[in-house]
Amino acid sequence: MRTQVGIVGAGPAGLMLSHLLHLAGIDSVVIENRSRKYVEERVRAGVLEQGTVELMVETGVGARLEQIGLVHHGIELRFNGHGHRIDFADLTGGKGITIYAQHEVVRDLTDARLAAGGQVIFEVDDVIVRDFDGPKPFIRYHTDSAAQQIECDFIAGCDGFHGICRPTIPAGVLTAFERVYPFAWLGILAEVAPSSDELIYANHERGFALHSMRSPQLTRLYLQCAPDEQIEAWPDARIWEELHRRFATRDRWKLSEGTVVQKGITEMRSFVVEPMQCGNLFLAGDAAHIVPPTGAKGLNLAVADVRVLARAIVEFYRSGSRELLNRYSETCLRRVWKVQRFSWWMTSMLHRFDDNNAFDRHRQMAELDYVTSSRAAAQSLAENYVGLPMED
Ligand SMILES: Cc1cc2nc3c(=O)[nH]c(=O)nc-3n(C[C@H](O)[C@H](O)[C@H](O)COP(=O)(O)OP(=O)(O)OC[C@H]3O[C@@H](n4cnc5c(N)ncnc54)[C@H](O)[C@@H]3O)c2cc1C
């Protein structure tokens, strides 16, 4: 098989890249090792920055998002038994975020690609990428035990943190920067209407908690837990009890309980590789970087990367110039590091660290007090949360 761009991974990065390239008349093939049903039901992120929403709407994949997405213009920071609203609309000139589940984004993009005659090949095995240091890279894989090969001009490694593209790059090319946090998130999805119209980030002396939502009927809740926590140790009753404790306010705010339909533990990590490219192989999204979910940035960063990559590829086919391609990594990394900084900052402000001493606890409280009482500090949080401008 021959195409212009071979894309490994049908997550938000791979599918959005394929969609953007198609709109510019460039052919691509996406291969994915999981089934279509699996990727369309995988519950992960759910907060879309304004720029991500605009991109989806402008490129014709935003109809359902506009219909069922929940637009929020603020979040609450809760500490010492009180809630403090950060008003995004006021602080950013009307901007906001939209709650729309990642698997819905994946569904919309997959539907759009297939409806346009695009190729998204699911359930492939034994994927390898080769010869990306030259002009004729190729991807090999198996479907139903038959070997297949895609010859292409470029390969996009959009295969997530555990994918094969990044590890295939020869030793010595990439430098990895990493911070693993000494805690994880225990997340549940509960069949109950959200207890608040907006997200609540709680810093409690027992640990962090987050109240979020996926729809008017589905609440997403997270608790900070030990990194090696066993999910079996957390029956539903224990989870609700701990959530009630961490969200408790002096004015007796009430958290509604519902049937827990999903439970899981997510590790917390900050990770970046530099550069995000090697010859004609370009890494995008989680394949190149991971952020702790506190800032709700993973999906948005993946979309921002492929927007830069799509433009560089389009420019190459239009003019023959590799200038934007050569600068792909540099362009993305400026935004990536700013988003890393924000995600790390939110994480360190809101979580309990085991080595927190009394000084650190007071410093954390002072930081929250500052962010919720200074317009300048609140504005900085708001500007980052709704999304920094896309790099041009
Ligand atoms: C459990 C969990 C919860 C999360 N929660 C949040 C959250 O609340 N907020 C937030 O902002 N972010 C969250 N994230 C992060 C966010 O989901 C990711 O940043 C986002 O999915 C990145 O998109 P991507 O396309 O780069 O990677 P992915 O979505 O990981 O897509 C990569 C795709 O490549 C496929 N693949 C992997 N290996 C191969 C291979 N060898 N061959 C072919 N295909 C392959 C995978 O199956 C996958 O479909 C969460 C992540 C996880 C794992």
PDB file of N, CA and C in Angstrom, residues 284-320:
ATOM      1  N   ALA A 284       3.864  12.746  17.988  1.00  0.00           N
ATOM      2  CA  ALA A 284       2.861  13.739  18.391  1.00  0.00           C
ATOM      3  C   ALA A 284       2.039  13.186  19.555  1.00  0.00           C
ATOM      4  N   GLY A 285       1.576  14.074  20.414  1.00  0.00           N
ATOM      5  CA  GLY A 285       0.723  13.677  21.532  1.00  0.00           C
ATOM      6  C   GLY A 285       1.492  12.900  22.586  1.00  0.00           C
ATOM      7  N   ASP A 286       0.789  11.943  23.216  1.00  0.00           N
ATOM      8  CA  ASP A 286       1.383  11.191  24.328  1.00  0.00           C
ATOM      9  C   ASP A 286       2.630  10.404  23.913  1.00  0.00           C
ATOM     10  N   ALA A 287       2.838  10.170  22.643  1.00  0.00           N
ATOM     11  CA  ALA A 287       4.055   9.481  22.202  1.00  0.00           C
ATOM     12  C   ALA A 287       5.278  10.326  22.539  1.00  0.00           C
ATOM     13  N   ALA A 288       5.088  11.640  22.627  1.00  0.00           N
ATOM     14  CA  ALA A 288       6.221  12.543  22.860  1.00  0.00           C
ATOM     15  C   ALA A 288       6.209  13.157  24.255  1.00  0.00           C
ATOM     16  N   HIS A 289       5.044  13.218  24.869  1.00  0.00           N
ATOM     17  CA  HIS A 289       4.983  13.879  26.201  1.00  0.00           C
ATOM     18  C   HIS A 289       3.747  13.448  26.963  1.00  0.00           C
ATOM     19  N   ILE A 290       3.887  13.452  28.271  1.00  0.00           N
ATOM     20  CA  ILE A 290       2.773  13.121  29.178  1.00  0.00           C
ATOM     21  C   ILE A 290       2.696  14.240  30.206  1.00  0.00           C
ATOM     22  N   VAL A 291       1.487  14.649  30.519  1.00  0.00           N
ATOM     23  CA  VAL A 291       1.317  15.621  31.610  1.00  0.00           C
ATOM     24  C   VAL A 291       0.436  14.987  32.685  1.00  0.00           C
ATOM     25  N   PRO A 292       0.650  15.342  33.957  1.00  0.00           N
ATOM     26  CA  PRO A 292      -0.299  14.858  34.954  1.00  0.00           C
ATOM     27  C   PRO A 292      -1.666  15.477  34.648  1.00  0.00           C
ATOM     28  N   PRO A 293      -2.766  14.752  34.878  1.00  0.00           N
ATOM     29  CA  PRO A 293      -4.072  15.219  34.396  1.00  0.00           C
ATOM     30  C   PRO A 293      -4.647  16.427  35.134  1.00  0.00           C
ATOM     31  N   THR A 294      -3.955  16.928  36.144  1.00  0.00           N
ATOM     32  CA  THR A 294      -4.497  18.030  36.960  1.00  0.00           C
ATOM     33  C   THR A 294      -4.875  19.253  36.128  1.00  0.00           C
ATOM     34  N   GLY A 295      -4.109  19.538  35.093  1.00  0.00           N
ATOM     35  CA  GLY A 295      -4.400  20.713  34.273  1.00  0.00           C
ATOM     36  C   GLY A 295      -5.315  20.411  33.103  1.00  0.00           C
ATOM     37  N   ALA A 296      -5.727  19.133  32.943  1.00  0.00           N
ATOM     38  CA  ALA A 296      -6.618  18.697  31.860  1.00  0.00           C
ATOM     39  C   ALA A 296      -6.053  19.047  30.482  1.00  0.00           C
ATOM     40  N   LYS A 297      -4.793  18.697  30.273  1.00  0.00           N
ATOM     41  CA  LYS A 297      -4.108  19.165  29.063  1.00  0.00           C
ATOM     42  C   LYS A 297      -3.723  18.095  28.052  1.00  0.00           C
ATOM     43  N   GLY A 298      -3.723  16.798  28.444  1.00  0.00           N
ATOM     44  CA  GLY A 298      -3.148  15.765  27.578  1.00  0.00           C
ATOM     45  C   GLY A 298      -3.733  15.754  26.174  1.00  0.00           C
ATOM     46  N   LEU A 299      -5.029  15.675  26.100  1.00  0.00           N
ATOM     47  CA  LEU A 299      -5.703  15.618  24.793  1.00  0.00           C
ATOM     48  C   LEU A 299      -5.475  16.918  24.014  1.00  0.00           C
ATOM     49  N   ASN A 300      -5.566  18.026  24.703  1.00  0.00           N
ATOM     50  CA  ASN A 300      -5.421  19.333  24.040  1.00  0.00           C
ATOM     51  C   ASN A 300      -4.015  19.522  23.461  1.00  0.00           C
ATOM     52  N   LEU A 301      -3.042  19.003  24.197  1.00  0.00           N
ATOM     53  CA  LEU A 301      -1.666  19.109  23.717  1.00  0.00           C
ATOM     54  C   LEU A 301      -1.462  18.229  22.478  1.00  0.00           C
ATOM     55  N   ALA A 302      -2.100  17.081  22.485  1.00  0.00           N
ATOM     56  CA  ALA A 302      -2.008  16.180  21.327  1.00  0.00           C
ATOM     57  C   ALA A 302      -2.580  16.865  20.085  1.00  0.00           C
ATOM     58  N   VAL A 303      -3.705  17.539  20.257  1.00  0.00           N
ATOM     59  CA  VAL A 303      -4.342  18.237  19.134  1.00  0.00           C
ATOM     60  C   VAL A 303      -3.466  19.405  18.667  1.00  0.00           C
ATOM     61  N   ALA A 304      -2.867  20.116  19.631  1.00  0.00           N
ATOM     62  CA  ALA A 304      -2.003  21.255  19.266  1.00  0.00           C
ATOM     63  C   ALA A 304      -0.799  20.778  18.447  1.00  0.00           C
ATOM     64  N   ASP A 305      -0.218  19.627  18.822  1.00  0.00           N
ATOM     65  CA  ASP A 305       0.932  19.082  18.070  1.00  0.00           C
ATOM     66  C   ASP A 305       0.559  18.811  16.614  1.00  0.00           C
ATOM     67  N   VAL A 306      -0.563  18.091  16.430  1.00  0.00           N
ATOM     68  CA  VAL A 306      -0.865  17.673  15.057  1.00  0.00           C
ATOM     69  C   VAL A 306      -1.316  18.841  14.188  1.00  0.00           C
ATOM     70  N   ARG A 307      -1.787  19.877  14.844  1.00  0.00           N
ATOM     71  CA  ARG A 307      -2.112  21.080  14.071  1.00  0.00           C
ATOM     72  C   ARG A 307      -0.823  21.658  13.455  1.00  0.00           C
ATOM     73  N   VAL A 308       0.234  21.677  14.265  1.00  0.00           N
ATOM     74  CA  VAL A 308       1.538  22.171  13.770  1.00  0.00           C
ATOM     75  C   VAL A 308       2.072  21.217  12.692  1.00  0.00           C
ATOM     76  N   LEU A 309       1.942  19.923  12.952  1.00  0.00           N
ATOM     77  CA  LEU A 309       2.483  18.935  12.008  1.00  0.00           C
ATOM     78  C   LEU A 309       1.725  18.983  10.681  1.00  0.00           C
ATOM     79  N   ALA A 310       0.407  19.085  10.757  1.00  0.00           N
ATOM     80  CA  ALA A 310      -0.386  19.118   9.522  1.00  0.00           C
ATOM     81  C   ALA A 310       0.035  20.317   8.673  1.00  0.00           C
ATOM     82  N   ARG A 311       0.210  21.446   9.331  1.00  0.00           N
ATOM     83  CA  ARG A 311       0.573  22.648   8.565  1.00  0.00           C
ATOM     84  C   ARG A 311       1.935  22.481   7.898  1.00  0.00           C
ATOM     85  N   ALA A 312       2.857  21.854   8.623  1.00  0.00           N
ATOM     86  CA  ALA A 312       4.207  21.662   8.065  1.00  0.00           C
ATOM     87  C   ALA A 312       4.171  20.706   6.866  1.00  0.00           C
ATOM     88  N   ILE A 313       3.364  19.654   6.982  1.00  0.00           N
ATOM     89  CA  ILE A 313       3.268  18.678   5.879  1.00  0.00           C
ATOM     90  C   ILE A 313       2.584  19.322   4.663  1.00  0.00           C
ATOM     91  N   VAL A 314       1.530  20.080   4.933  1.00  0.00           N
ATOM     92  CA  VAL A 314       0.812  20.764   3.833  1.00  0.00           C
ATOM     93  C   VAL A 314       1.780  21.701   3.114  1.00  0.00           C
ATOM     94  N   GLU A 315       2.563  22.426   3.881  1.00  0.00           N
ATOM     95  CA  GLU A 315       3.525  23.370   3.289  1.00  0.00           C
ATOM     96  C   GLU A 315       4.561  22.631   2.425  1.00  0.00           C
ATOM     97  N   PHE A 316       4.964  21.449   2.897  1.00  0.00           N
ATOM     98  CA  PHE A 316       5.932  20.664   2.129  1.00  0.00           C
ATOM     99  C   PHE A 316       5.346  20.273   0.768  1.00  0.00           C
ATOM    100  N   TYR A 317       4.113  19.771   0.768  1.00  0.00           N
ATOM    101  CA  TYR A 317       3.538  19.340  -0.511  1.00  0.00           C
ATOM    102  C   TYR A 317       3.188  20.527  -1.406  1.00  0.00           C
ATOM    103  N   ARG A 318       2.927  21.682  -0.784  1.00  0.00           N
ATOM    104  CA  ARG A 318       2.561  22.860  -1.569  1.00  0.00           C
ATOM    105  C   ARG A 318       3.788  23.488  -2.231  1.00  0.00           C
ATOM    106  N   SER A 319       4.883  23.598  -1.431  1.00  0.00           N
ATOM    107  CA  SER A 319       6.020  24.372  -1.945  1.00  0.00           C
ATOM    108  C   SER A 319       7.323  23.571  -2.051  1.00  0.00           C
ATOM    109  N   GLY A 320       7.319  22.365  -1.488  1.00  0.00           N
ATOM    110  CA  GLY A 320       8.559  21.586  -1.481  1.00  0.00           C
ATOM    111  C   GLY A 320       9.488  21.992  -0.340  1.00  0.00           C
TER     112      GLY A 320
END
